Coordinates of C-alpha atoms in Angstrom, one line a residue:
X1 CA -22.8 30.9 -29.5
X2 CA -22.9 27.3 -29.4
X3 CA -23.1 25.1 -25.9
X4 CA -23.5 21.8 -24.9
X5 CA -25.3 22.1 -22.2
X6 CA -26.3 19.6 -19.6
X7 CA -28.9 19.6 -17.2
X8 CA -30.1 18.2 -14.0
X9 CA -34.1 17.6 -13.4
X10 CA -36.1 16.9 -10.4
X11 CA -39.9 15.8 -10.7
X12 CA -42.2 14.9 -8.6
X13 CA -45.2 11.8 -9.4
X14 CA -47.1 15.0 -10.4
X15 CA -45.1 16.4 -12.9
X16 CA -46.0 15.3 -16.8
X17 CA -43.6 15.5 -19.9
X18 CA -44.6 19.6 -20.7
X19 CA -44.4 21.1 -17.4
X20 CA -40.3 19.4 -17.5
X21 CA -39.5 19.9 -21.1
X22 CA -41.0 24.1 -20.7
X23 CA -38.6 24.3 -17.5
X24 CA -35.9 22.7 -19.3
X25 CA -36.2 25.0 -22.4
X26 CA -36.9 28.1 -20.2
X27 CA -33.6 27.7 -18.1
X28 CA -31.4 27.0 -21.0
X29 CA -32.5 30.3 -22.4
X30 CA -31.5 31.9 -19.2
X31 CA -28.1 30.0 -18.7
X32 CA -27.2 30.8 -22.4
X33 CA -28.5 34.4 -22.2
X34 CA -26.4 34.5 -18.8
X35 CA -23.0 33.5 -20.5
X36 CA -23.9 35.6 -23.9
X37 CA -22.0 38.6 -22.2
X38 CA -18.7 36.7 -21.7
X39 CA -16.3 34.9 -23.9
X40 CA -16.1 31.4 -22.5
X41 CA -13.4 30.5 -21.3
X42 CA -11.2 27.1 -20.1
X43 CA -12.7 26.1 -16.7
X44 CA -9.5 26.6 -14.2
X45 CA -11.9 23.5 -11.9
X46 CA -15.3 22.3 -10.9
X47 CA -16.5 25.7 -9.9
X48 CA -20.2 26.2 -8.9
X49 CA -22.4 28.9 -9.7
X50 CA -24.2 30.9 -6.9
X51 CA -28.0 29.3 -6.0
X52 CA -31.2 30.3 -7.2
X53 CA -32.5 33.9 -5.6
X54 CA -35.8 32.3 -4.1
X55 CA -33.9 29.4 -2.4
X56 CA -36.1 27.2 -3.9
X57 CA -35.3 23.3 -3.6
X58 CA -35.8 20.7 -5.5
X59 CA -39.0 18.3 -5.7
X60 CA -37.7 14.7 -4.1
X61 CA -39.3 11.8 -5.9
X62 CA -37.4 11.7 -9.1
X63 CA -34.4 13.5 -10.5
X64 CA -32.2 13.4 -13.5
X65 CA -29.8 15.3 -15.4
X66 CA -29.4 16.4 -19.4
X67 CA -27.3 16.9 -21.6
X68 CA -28.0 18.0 -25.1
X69 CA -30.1 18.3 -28.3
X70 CA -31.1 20.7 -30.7
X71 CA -33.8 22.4 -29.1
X72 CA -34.9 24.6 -31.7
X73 CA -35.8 28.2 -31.7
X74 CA -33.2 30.6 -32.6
X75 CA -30.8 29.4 -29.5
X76 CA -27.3 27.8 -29.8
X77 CA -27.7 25.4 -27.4
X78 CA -28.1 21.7 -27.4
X79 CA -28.8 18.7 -24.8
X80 CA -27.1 15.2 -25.7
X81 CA -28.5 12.9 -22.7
X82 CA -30.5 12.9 -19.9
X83 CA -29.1 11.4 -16.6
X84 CA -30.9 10.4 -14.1
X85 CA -31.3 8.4 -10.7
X86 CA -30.7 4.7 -10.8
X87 CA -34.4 3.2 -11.1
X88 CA -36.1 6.3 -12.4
X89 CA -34.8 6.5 -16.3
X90 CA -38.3 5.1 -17.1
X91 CA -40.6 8.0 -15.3
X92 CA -43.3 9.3 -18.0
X93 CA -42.3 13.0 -17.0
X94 CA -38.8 12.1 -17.8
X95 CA -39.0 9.9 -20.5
X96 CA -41.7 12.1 -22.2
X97 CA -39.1 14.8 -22.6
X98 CA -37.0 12.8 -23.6
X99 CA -38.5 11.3 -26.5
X100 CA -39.2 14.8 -27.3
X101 CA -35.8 16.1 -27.4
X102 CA -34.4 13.3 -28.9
X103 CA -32.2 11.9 -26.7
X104 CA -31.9 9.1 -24.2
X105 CA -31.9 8.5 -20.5
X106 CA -29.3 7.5 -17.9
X107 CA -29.2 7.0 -14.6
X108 CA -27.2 7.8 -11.2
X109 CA -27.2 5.7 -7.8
X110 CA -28.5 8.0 -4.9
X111 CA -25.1 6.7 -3.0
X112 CA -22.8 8.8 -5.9
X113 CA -25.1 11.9 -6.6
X114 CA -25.0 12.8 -2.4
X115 CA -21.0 12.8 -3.1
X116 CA -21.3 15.8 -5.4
X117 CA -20.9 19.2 -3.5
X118 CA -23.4 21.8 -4.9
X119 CA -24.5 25.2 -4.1
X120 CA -27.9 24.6 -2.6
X121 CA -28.6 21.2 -0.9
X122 CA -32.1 20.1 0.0
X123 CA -33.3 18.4 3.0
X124 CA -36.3 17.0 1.6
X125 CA -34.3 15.2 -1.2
X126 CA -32.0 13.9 1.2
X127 CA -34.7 12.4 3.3
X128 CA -36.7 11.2 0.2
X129 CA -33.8 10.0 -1.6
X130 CA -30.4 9.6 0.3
X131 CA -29.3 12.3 -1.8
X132 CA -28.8 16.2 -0.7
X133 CA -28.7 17.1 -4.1
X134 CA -30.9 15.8 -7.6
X135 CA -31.2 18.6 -10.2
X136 CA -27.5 20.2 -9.2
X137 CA -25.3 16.8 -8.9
X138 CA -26.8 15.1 -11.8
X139 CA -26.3 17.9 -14.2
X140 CA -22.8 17.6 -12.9
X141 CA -22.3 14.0 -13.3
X142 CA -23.4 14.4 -16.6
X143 CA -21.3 17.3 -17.8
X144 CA -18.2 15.3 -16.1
X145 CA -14.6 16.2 -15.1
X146 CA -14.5 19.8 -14.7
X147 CA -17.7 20.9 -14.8
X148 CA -19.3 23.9 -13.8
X149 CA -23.5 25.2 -13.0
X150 CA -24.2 27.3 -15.4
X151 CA -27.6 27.9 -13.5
X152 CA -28.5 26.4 -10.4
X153 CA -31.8 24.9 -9.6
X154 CA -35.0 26.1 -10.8
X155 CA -38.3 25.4 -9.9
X156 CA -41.8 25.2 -11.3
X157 CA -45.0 23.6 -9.6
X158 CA -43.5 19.7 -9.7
X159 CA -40.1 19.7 -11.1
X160 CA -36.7 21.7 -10.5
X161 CA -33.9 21.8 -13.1
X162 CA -30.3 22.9 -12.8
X163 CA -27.9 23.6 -15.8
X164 CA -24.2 22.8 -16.5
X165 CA -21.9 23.1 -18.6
X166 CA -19.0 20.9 -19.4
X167 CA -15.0 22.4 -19.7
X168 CA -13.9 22.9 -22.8
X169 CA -11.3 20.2 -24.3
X170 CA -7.8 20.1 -23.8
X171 CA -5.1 18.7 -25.7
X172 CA -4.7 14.9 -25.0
X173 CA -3.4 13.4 -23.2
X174 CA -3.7 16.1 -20.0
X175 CA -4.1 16.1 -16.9
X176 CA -5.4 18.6 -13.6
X177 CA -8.7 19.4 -12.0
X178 CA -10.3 19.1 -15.4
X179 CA -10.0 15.2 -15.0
X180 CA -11.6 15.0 -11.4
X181 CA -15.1 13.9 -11.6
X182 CA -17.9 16.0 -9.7
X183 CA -17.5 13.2 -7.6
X184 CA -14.0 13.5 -6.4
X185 CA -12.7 10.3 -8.9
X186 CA -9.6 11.7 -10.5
X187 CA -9.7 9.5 -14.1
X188 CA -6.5 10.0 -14.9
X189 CA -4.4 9.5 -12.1
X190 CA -2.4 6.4 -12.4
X191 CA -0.2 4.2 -11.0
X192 CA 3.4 6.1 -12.8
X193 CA 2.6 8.9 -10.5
X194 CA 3.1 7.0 -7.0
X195 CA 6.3 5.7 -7.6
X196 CA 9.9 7.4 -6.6
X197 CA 13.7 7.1 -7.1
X198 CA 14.2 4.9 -4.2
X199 CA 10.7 3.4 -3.8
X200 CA 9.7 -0.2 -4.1
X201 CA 7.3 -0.3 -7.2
X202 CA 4.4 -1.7 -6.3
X203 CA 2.1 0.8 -7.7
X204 CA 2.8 -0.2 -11.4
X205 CA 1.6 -3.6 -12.9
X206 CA 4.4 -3.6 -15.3
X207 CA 6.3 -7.2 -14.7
X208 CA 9.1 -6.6 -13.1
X209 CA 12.5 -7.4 -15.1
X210 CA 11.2 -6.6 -18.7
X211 CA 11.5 -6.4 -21.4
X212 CA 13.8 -9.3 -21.8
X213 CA 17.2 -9.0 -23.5
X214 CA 15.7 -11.0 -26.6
X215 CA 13.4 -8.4 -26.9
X216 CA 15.0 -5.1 -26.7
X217 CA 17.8 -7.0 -28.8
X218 CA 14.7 -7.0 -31.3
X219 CA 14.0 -3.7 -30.8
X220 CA 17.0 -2.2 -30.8
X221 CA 17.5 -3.8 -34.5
X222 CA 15.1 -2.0 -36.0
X223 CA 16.8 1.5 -34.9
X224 CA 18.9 1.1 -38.4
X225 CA 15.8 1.6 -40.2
X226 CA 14.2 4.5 -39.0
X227 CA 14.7 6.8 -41.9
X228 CA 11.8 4.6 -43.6
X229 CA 8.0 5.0 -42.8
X230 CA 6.6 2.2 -40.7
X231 CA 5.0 -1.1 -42.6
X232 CA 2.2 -2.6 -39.8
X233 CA 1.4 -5.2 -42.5
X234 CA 4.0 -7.8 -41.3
X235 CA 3.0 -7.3 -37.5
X236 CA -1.1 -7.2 -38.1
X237 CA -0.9 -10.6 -39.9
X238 CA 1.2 -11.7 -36.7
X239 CA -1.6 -10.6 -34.5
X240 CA -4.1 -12.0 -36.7
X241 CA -2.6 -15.4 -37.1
X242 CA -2.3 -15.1 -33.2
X243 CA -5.5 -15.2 -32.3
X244 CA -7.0 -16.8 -35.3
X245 CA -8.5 -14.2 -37.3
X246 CA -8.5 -12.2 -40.2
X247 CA -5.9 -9.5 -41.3
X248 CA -8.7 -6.9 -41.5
X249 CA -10.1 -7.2 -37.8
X250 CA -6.9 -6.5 -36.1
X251 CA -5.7 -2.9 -35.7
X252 CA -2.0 -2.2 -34.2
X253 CA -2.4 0.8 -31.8
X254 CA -0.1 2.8 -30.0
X255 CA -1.1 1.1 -26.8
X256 CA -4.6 0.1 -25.6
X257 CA -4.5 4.0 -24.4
X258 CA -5.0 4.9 -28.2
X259 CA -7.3 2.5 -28.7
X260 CA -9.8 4.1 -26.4
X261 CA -9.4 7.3 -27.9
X262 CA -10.0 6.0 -31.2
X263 CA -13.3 4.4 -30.2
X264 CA -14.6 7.2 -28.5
X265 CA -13.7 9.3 -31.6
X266 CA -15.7 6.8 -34.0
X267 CA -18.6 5.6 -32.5
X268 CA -21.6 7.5 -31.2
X269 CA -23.0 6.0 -28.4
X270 CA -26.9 7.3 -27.1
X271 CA -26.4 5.4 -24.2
X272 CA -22.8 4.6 -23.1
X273 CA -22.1 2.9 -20.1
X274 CA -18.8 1.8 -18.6
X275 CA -18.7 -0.7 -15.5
X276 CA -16.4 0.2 -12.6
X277 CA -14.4 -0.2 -10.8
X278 CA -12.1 -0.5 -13.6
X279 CA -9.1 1.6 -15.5
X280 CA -10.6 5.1 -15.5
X281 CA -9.1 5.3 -19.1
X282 CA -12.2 4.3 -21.5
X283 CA -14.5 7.0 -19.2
X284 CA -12.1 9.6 -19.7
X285 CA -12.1 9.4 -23.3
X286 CA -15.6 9.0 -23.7
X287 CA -16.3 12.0 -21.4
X288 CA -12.7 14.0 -23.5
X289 CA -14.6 13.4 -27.1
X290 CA -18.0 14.6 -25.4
X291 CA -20.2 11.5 -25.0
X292 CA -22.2 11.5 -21.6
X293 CA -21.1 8.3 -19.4
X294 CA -23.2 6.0 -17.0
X295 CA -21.6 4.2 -14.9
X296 CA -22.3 1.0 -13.8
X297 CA -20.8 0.1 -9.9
X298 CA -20.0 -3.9 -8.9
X299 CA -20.3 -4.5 -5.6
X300 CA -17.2 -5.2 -2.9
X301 CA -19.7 -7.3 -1.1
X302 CA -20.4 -9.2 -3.6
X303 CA -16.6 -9.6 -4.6
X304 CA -16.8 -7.2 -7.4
X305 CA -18.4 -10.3 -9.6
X306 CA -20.6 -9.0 -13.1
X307 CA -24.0 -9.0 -12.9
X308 CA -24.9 -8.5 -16.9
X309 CA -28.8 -7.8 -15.7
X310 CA -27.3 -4.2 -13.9
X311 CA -27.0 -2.8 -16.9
X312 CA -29.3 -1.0 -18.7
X313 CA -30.7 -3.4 -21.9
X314 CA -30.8 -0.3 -24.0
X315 CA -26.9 1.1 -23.2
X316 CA -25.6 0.9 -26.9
X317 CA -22.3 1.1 -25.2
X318 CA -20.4 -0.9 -22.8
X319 CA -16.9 -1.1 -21.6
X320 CA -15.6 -3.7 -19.2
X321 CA -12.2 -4.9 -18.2
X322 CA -11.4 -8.4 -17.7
X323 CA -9.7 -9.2 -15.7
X324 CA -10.3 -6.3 -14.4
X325 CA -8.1 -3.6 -13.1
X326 CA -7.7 -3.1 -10.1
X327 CA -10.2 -5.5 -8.4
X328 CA -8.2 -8.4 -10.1
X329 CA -11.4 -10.1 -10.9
X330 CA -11.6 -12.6 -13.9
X331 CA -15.3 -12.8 -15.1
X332 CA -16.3 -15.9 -16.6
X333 CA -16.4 -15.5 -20.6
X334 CA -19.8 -16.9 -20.8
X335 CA -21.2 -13.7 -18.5
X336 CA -19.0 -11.8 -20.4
X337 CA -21.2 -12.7 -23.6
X338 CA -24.6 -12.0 -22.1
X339 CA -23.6 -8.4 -22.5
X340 CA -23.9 -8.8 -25.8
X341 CA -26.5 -8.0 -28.4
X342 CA -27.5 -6.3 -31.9
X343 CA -27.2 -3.0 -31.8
X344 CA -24.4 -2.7 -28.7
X345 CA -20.7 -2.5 -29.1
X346 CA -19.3 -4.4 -26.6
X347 CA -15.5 -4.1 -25.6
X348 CA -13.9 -5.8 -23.5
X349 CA -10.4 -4.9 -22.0
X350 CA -8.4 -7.7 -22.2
X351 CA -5.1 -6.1 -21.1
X352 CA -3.9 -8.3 -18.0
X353 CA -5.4 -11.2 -19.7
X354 CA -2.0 -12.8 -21.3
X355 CA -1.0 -12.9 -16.9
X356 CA -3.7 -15.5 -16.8
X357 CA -2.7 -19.4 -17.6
X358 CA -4.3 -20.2 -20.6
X359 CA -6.1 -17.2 -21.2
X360 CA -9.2 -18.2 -19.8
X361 CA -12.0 -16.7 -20.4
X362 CA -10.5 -14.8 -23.2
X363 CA -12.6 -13.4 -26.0
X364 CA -9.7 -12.6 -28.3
X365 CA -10.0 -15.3 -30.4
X366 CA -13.6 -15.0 -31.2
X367 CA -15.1 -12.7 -33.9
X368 CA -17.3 -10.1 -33.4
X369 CA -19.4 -11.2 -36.8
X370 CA -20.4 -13.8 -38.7
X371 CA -19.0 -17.5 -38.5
X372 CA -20.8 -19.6 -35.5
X373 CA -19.1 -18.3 -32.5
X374 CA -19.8 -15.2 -32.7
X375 CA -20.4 -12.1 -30.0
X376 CA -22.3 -9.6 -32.0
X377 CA -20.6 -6.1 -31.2
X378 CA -17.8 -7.5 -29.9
X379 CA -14.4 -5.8 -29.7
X380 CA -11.4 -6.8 -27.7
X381 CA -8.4 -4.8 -26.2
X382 CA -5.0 -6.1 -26.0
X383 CA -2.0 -4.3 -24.4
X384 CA 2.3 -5.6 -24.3
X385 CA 3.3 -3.1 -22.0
X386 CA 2.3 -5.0 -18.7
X387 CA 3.7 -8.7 -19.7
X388 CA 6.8 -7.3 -21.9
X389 CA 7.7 -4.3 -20.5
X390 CA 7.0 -1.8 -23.2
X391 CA 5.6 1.1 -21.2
X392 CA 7.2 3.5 -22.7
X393 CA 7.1 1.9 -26.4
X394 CA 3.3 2.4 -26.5
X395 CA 1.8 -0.7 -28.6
X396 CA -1.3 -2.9 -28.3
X397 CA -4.0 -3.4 -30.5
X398 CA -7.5 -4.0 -31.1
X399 CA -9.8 -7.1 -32.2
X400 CA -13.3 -6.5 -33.8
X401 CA -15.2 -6.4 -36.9
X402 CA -13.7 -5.5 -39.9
X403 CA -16.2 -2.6 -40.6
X404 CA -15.2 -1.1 -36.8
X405 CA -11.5 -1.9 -37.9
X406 CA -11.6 0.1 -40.8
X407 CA -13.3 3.0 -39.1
X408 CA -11.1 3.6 -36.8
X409 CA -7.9 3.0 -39.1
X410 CA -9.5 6.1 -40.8
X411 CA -9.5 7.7 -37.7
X412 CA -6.1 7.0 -36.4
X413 CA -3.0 9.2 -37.7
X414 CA -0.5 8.0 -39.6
X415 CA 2.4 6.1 -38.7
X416 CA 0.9 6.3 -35.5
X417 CA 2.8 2.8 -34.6
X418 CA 6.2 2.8 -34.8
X419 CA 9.0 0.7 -36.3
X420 CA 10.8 -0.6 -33.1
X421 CA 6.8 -0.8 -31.2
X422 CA 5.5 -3.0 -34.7
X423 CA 8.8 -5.2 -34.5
X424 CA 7.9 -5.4 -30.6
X425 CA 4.3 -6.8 -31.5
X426 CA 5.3 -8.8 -34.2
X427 CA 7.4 -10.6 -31.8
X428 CA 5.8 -10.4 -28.7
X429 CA 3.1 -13.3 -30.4
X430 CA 6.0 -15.3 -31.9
X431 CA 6.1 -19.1 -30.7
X432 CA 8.8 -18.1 -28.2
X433 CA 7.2 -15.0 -26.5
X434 CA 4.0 -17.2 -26.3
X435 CA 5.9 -20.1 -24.2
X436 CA 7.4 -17.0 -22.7
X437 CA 4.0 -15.8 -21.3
X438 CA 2.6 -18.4 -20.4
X439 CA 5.9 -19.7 -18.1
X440 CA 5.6 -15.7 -16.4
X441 CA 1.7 -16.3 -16.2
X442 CA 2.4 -19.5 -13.9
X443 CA 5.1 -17.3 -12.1
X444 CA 2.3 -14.6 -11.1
X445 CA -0.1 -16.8 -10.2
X446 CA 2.2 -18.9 -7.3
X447 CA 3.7 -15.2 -6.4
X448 CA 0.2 -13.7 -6.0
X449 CA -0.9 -16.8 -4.2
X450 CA 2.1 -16.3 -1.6
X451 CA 1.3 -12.8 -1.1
X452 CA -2.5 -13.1 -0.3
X453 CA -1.4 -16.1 2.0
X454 CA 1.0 -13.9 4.0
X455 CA -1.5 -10.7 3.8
X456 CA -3.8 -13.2 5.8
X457 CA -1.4 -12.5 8.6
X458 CA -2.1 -8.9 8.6
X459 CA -5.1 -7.8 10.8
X460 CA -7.1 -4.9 9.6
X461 CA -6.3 -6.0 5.6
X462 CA -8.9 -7.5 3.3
X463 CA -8.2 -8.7 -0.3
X464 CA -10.8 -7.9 -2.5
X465 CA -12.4 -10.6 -4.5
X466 CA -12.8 -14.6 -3.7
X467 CA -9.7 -15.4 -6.7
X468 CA -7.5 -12.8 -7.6
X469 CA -6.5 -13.1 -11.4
X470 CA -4.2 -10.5 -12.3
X471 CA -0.3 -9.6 -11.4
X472 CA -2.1 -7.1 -8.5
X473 CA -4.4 -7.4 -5.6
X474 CA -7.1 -4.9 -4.6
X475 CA -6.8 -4.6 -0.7
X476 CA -8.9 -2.9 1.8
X477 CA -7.6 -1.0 4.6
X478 CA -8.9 1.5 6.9
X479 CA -7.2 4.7 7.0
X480 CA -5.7 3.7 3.4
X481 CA -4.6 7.1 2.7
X482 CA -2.3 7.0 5.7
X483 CA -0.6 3.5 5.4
X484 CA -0.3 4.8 1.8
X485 CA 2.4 7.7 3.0
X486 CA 3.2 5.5 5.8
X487 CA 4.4 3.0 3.2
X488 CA 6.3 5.2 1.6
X489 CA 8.4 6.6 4.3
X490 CA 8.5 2.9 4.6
X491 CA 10.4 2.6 0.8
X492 CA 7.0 1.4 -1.2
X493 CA 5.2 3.0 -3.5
X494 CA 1.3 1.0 -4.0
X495 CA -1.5 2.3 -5.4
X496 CA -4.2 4.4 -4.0
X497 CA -7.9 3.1 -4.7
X498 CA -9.9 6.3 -4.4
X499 CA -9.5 7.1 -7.8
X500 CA -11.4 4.5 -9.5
X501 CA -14.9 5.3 -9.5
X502 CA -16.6 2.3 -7.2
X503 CA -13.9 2.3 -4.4
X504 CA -13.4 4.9 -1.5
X505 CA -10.9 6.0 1.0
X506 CA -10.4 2.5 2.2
X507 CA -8.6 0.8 -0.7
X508 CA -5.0 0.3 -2.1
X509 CA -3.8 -1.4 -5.4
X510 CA -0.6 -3.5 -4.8
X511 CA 1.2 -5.1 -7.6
X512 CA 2.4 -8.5 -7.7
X513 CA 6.2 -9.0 -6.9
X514 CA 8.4 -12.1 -6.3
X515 CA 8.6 -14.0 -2.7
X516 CA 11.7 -11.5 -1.3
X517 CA 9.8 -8.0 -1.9
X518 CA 6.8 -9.7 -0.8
X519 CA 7.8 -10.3 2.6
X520 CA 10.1 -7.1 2.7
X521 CA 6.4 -5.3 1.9
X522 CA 4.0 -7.7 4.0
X523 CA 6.8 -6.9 7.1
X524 CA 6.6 -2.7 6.4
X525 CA 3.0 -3.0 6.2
X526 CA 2.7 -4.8 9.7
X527 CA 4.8 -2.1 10.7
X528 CA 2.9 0.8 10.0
X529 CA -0.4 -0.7 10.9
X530 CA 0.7 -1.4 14.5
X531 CA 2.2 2.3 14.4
X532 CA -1.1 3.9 13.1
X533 CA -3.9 4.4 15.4
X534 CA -6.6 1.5 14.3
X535 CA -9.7 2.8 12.9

């Protein structure tokens, strides 16, 4: 039998690198011998396994979880990663076993681990570290959506360990409890899923009116043609010319959804870590092709701004949206490129960023190696469904290295862009589609400006962020889940927050519309707000 198994770890100051490595082996030979008897099956949800029979709990000054490497012996096991609180990745117990095993070490605020329910909470933790729960909710967070404890804590003299396991993987795309995270963040919920027949979209950032008659006249040309195999070469050079680069560093892609499944298929991360809030899409895949993921959390007090010194200098791995979805925040390119270094892939979701005049702060046109401006690692998302319309066409593509290009052409399948979706992206960068954008990018920006003026008017409601940048503003209301269905007995559909690992209860996503639904939507919301109790 082979498992991946994943396991939380407390340790005390007193604790050394053999007394947690011998716990970990010993209880991965009992969780595997525990699960020999049964065929594994598909996890139905983030079950938890029964405590520990001595009730022991766990040691409070550090914790982490694992996830795994060989381990030797004659078991079938493996751990990938160790995860563990924010601050402690460092600690010679932990790191000790680490280098041992092999693998590397990543961390979890205190804030997201007490979220996690599990089987045996300790009081001493949660005094020592504002966290019920170390060994149990880190092996958790580790193993991801739909997880289960294989084995709940155990406990030797100065440490305390607790294994899981992650679910087995589904068919893509899929959805259900195996996509909520141990810590209640469903990653793929999305925006398609609020909206109605006879609902107000303001839950999708797809501009409203597309695609444009020139387009789909474009489109529906190539429908002639669809006895032949699909030709990308005519629409890659487009792209290419586009953003002034080479042919080779440009890969179309059946939406930047593809393009994240791609990467998570080729590269192989130690230490991956994505910063949220942002689209839940690049964690999902990650965590659907079995890499552990870190997250990295921006502050709402601090308007959601980067701080490249939060993340970890030896993450290999980092994903970050700009701007970003759904705080609307545009990070300045230059702290954009101090993420950057030898060794790291670096990618940057630029799929709202044609809805910004000018493009500023775009990385698009810069390579990702060689030449004098350069970003090593760099690689840079594109999507045409928000600014065209092309939702259900499925086409973006991807900027980077030739070498990373390559690698993942090999990975994707054939044909995997269509005829009309390659027509769409050949003429979607065209001279006219560009003046196109950019009129539409002035559009959004006085229509956002206009709603965040007359939101002002609303008591209770906060926009996140000092500038929003993107067609949608990330709002703050208490008791958001009920002005949510409020809203919609209203006739709008908008976005609930909670899913988005970063934001609670408290926030809603509202797209960008034109002056008339604006006020139609800023009137409702006044509405419901003075018929809901305040909180």
């Amino acid at each position: 039998m082979s498992e991946r198994f994943h396991v939380g770890v407390g340790a005390s100051g007193a604790a050394d690198a053999a007394e947690v490595l011998g716990l970990i082996r010993a209880a991965l030979a009992e969780a595997e011998a525990a699960l020999l008897p049964r065929a594994r099956a598909p996890h139905p949800g983030a079950s938890r396994s029964p405590g520990p029979p001595d009730g022991s709990t766990a040691a409070p000054d550090t914790a982490v979880g694992l996830t795994g490497a060989g381990l030797g012996g004659g078991g079938g096991c493996s751990v990938a990663v160790l995860a563990t609180v924010t601050g402690k990745e460092r600690a010679p117990a932990i790191a000790g076993a680490a280098e041992q095993l092999g693998v590397a070490v990543v961390g979890f605020d205190p804030a997201v681990l007490a979220r996690v329910a599990v089987p045996t909470p300790s009081e001493a933790a949660l005094g020592a570290l504002g966290t019920p729960s170390v060994a149990e909710a880190a092996a958790l967070l580790a193993a991801g959506p739909g997880a289960e404890l294989a084995l709940a804590k155990r406990k030797s003299a100065h440490a305390t360990v607790a294994v899981a396991r992650a679910p087995l993987p589904l068919p893509f795309p899929h959805s259900g409890a195996q996509d909520v995270y141990p810590d209640g963040h469903d990653l793929r919920h999305h925006g398609d899923a609020e909206v109605g027949e006879g609902l107000v979209d303001l839950a999708v950032n797809v501009r409203a009116g597309t695609p444009p008659a020139w387009l789909a006249e474009v489109i529906g040309g190539t429908l002639a043609g669809l006895a032949a195999y699909p030709d990308g070469r005519p629409a890659r050079h487009a792209v290419a010319v586009r953003h002034g680069r080479a042919d080779p560093e440009v890969l179309l892609t059946a939406g930047a959804a593809e393009a994240f499944v791609l990467l998570a298929r080729v590269l192989r991360p130690r230490r991956a870590v994505v910063v949220h809030p942002q689209f839940t899409e690049p964690e999902a895949a990650l965590r659907a092709a079995g890499h552990a993921v870190e997250r990295v959390l921006l502050d709402a007090s601090d308007g959601f701004r980067l701080d490249p010194h939060r993340v970890p200098a030896d993450a290999d791995l980092v994903v970050l949206g700009n701007p970003t979805n759904p705080t609307s925040v545009l990070h300045p390119a230059a702290l954009v490129r101090e993420l950057a270094r030898p060794g790291r892939t670096l990618v940057v979701d630029e799929a709202f960023m044609d809805a910004v005049p000018g493009e500023r702060e775009s990385l698009a046109g810069v390579a990702g190696t060689g030449g004098a401006d350069t970003v090593p690692g760099l690689v840079v998302l594109r999507s045409l469904t928000k600014t065209w319309g092309l939702a259900g066409l499925r086409v973006g593509y991807v900027l980077g290295a030739p070498e990373l290009i390559a690698e993942l052409a090999a990975a994707q399948p054939l044909w995997a862009v269509s005829s009309p979706a390659l027509a769409a992206a050949e003429a979607c960068v065209s001279a006219r589609a560009r003046t196109e954008a950019a009129e539409a990018a002035r559009q959004v920006t006085a229509d956002r400006a206009y709603l965040v003026e007359r939101l002002r008017e609303v008591p209770r409601v906060r926009t996140a962020g000092d500038a929003p940048a993107a067609p949608f503003v990330l709002l703050r209301i208490p008791g958001a889940a009920d002005v949510r269905a409020a809203l919609r007995e209203s006739g709008y559909a908008v976005r609930r927050g909670d899913t988005f690992p970063g934001l609670g209860p408290d926030w809603l996503r509202v797209a960008v519309r034109d002056r008339r639904t604006t006020d139609g939507f800023v009137n409702a919301l006044s509405a419901v707000l003075t018929s809901l109790p305040a909180r």
